[in-house]
XYZ file of C-alpha atoms in Angstrom:
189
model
C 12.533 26.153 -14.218
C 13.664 25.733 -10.238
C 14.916 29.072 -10.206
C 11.755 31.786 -10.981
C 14.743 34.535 -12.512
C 15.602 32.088 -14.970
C 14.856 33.504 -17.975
C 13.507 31.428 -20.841
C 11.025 31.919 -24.204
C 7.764 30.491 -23.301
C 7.683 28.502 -26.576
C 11.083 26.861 -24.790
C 9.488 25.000 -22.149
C 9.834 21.519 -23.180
C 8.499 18.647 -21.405
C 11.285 15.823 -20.889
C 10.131 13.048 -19.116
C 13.252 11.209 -18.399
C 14.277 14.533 -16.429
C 11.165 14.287 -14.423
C 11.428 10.576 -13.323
C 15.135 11.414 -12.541
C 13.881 15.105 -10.662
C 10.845 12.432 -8.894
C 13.916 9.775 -7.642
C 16.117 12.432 -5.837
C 13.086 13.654 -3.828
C 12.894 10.504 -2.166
C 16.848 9.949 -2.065
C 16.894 13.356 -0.649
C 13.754 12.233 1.819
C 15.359 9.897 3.185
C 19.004 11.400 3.895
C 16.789 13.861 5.820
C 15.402 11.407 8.168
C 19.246 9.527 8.477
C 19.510 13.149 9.755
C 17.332 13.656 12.353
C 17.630 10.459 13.243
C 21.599 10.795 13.433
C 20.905 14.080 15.865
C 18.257 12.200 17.902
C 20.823 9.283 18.790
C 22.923 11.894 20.103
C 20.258 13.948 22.303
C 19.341 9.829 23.120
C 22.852 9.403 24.122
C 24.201 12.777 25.260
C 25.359 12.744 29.153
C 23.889 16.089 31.250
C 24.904 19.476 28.913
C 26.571 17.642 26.329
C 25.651 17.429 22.758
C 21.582 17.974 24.077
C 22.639 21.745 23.668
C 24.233 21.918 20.242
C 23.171 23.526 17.066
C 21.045 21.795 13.968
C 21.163 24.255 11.823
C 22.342 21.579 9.416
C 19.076 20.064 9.705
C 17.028 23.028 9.147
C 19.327 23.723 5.976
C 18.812 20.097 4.628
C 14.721 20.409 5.501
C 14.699 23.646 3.522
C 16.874 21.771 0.176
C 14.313 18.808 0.812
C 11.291 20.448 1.164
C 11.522 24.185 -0.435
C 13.817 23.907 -2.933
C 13.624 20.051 -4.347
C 10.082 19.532 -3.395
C 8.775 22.730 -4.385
C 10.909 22.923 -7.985
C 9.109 19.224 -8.688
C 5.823 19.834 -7.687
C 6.368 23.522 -9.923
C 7.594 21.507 -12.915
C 4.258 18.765 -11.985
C 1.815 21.645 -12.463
C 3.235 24.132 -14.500
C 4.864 21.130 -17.123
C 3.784 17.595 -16.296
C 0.016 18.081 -15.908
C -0.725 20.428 -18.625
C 1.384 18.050 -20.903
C -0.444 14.395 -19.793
C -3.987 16.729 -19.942
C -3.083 17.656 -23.523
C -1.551 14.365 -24.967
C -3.678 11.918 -22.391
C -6.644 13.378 -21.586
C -7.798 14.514 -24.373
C -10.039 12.591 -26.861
C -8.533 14.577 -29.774
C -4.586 14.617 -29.237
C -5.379 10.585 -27.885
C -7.529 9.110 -30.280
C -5.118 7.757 -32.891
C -3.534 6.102 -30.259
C -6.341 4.229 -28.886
C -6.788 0.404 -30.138
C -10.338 -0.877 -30.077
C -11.923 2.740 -30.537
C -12.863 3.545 -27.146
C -11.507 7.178 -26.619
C -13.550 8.511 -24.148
C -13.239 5.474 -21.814
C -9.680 5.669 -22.249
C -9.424 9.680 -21.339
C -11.411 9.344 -19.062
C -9.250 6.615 -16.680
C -6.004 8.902 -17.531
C -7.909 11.892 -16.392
C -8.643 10.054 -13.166
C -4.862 8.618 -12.742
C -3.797 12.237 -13.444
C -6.559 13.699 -10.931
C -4.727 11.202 -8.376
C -1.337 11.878 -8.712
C -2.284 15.342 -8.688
C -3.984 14.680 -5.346
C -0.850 12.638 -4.111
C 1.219 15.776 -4.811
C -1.187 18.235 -2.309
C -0.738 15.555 0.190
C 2.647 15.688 0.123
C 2.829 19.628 -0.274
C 1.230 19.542 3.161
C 3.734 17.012 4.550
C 6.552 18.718 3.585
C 5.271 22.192 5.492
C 4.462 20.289 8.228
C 8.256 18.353 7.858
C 9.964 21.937 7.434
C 8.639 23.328 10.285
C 9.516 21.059 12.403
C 13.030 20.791 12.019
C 12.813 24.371 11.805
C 11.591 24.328 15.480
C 14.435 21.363 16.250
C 17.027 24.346 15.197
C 15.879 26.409 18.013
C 18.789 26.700 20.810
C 15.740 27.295 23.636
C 14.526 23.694 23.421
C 15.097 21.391 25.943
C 16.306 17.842 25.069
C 13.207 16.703 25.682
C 11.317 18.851 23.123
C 14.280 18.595 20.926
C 13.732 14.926 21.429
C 10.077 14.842 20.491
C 10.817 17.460 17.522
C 13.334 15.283 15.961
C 11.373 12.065 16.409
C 8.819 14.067 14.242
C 11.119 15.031 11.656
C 12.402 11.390 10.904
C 9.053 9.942 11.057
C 7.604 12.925 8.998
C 10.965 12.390 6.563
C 10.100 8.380 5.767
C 6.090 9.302 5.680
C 7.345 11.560 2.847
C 9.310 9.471 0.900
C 6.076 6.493 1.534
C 4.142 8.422 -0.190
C 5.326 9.552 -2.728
C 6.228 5.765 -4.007
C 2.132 5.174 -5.049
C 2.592 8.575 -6.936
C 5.544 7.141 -8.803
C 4.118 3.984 -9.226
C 1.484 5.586 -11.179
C 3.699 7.478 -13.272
C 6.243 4.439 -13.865
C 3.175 1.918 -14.673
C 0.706 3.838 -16.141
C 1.963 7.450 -17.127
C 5.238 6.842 -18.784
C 4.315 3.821 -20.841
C 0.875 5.846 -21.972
C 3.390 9.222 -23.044
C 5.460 6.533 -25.253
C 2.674 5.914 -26.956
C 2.059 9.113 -28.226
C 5.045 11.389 -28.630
């Protein structure tokens, strides 16, 4: 599902949501190694003497933004909207597929709160989408050899702040998922 030439039968696109929370954990792993990154490249523009290091190459960092933010990032949030929501809309959301499942009758209460903890994490997931541009971009500009230390300074300072802001939020999103999602989806597949 990551790659868009992968070809399978639309009837083959099963939801597995032990792949998801595992797909959900390596974004923020992956977050994270981004901003020891930067933060490894700003210690040595910090601690570079006159035309040392301060002139090298990042283009390690602008490779690792790009896995981070359009490969990992984009393939989850793909899987979220194309997969995830349409499956918790269809099994949680609806009074229908849900009713059986409810204890004490009230179905459309019960809908009703999922469809607003799926509205959220849906909004945590835009949020993010517009970190992560903002994230990529920056250590895209970091890259560039016509920086001085200074701005190479500031843009790395960005890109390990932006990196940990990342990975912050998307721990509410997953806190959703782990305490209400995922013990809701046991309860009906």
């Amino acid at each position: 599902f990551l790659d868009s030439s992968f070809d399978t039968p639309a009837d083959d696109y099963t939801f597995h949501v032990q792949g998801f929370r595992w797909h959900f954990m390596s974004l923020v792993r992956d977050s994270l190694r981004l901003e020891r990154l930067a933060k490894h490249y700003l210690s040595k523009i910090t601690d570079a003497r006159e035309g040392e290091e301060a002139g090298a190459s990042f283009d390690d960092l602008e490779q690792a933004a790009n896995y981070v933010v359009n490969f990992n990032m984009a393939g989850f949030f793909r899987i979220q909207t194309g997969l995830f929501d349409k499956f918790l809309r269809e099994h949680l959301c609806d009074k229908d597929s849900i009713g059986p499942f409810v204890e004490g009758g009230n179905v459309a209460a019960e809908t009703d709160a999922f469809k607003k903890v799926v509205d959220q994490v849906d909004e945590y997931r835009v949020e993010s989408e517009n970190l992560g541009r903002v994230l990529y971009q920056r250590a895209k500009a970091a890259t560039n050899l016509s920086n001085s230390p200074q701005q190479k300074q500031q843009l790395l300072g960005d890109v390990t702040r932006l990196s940990r802001q990342l990975a912050d939020q998307l721990s509410p999103m997953r806190n959703l998922q782990e305490t209400l999602i995922v013990p809701a989806i046991s309860r009906v597949v």
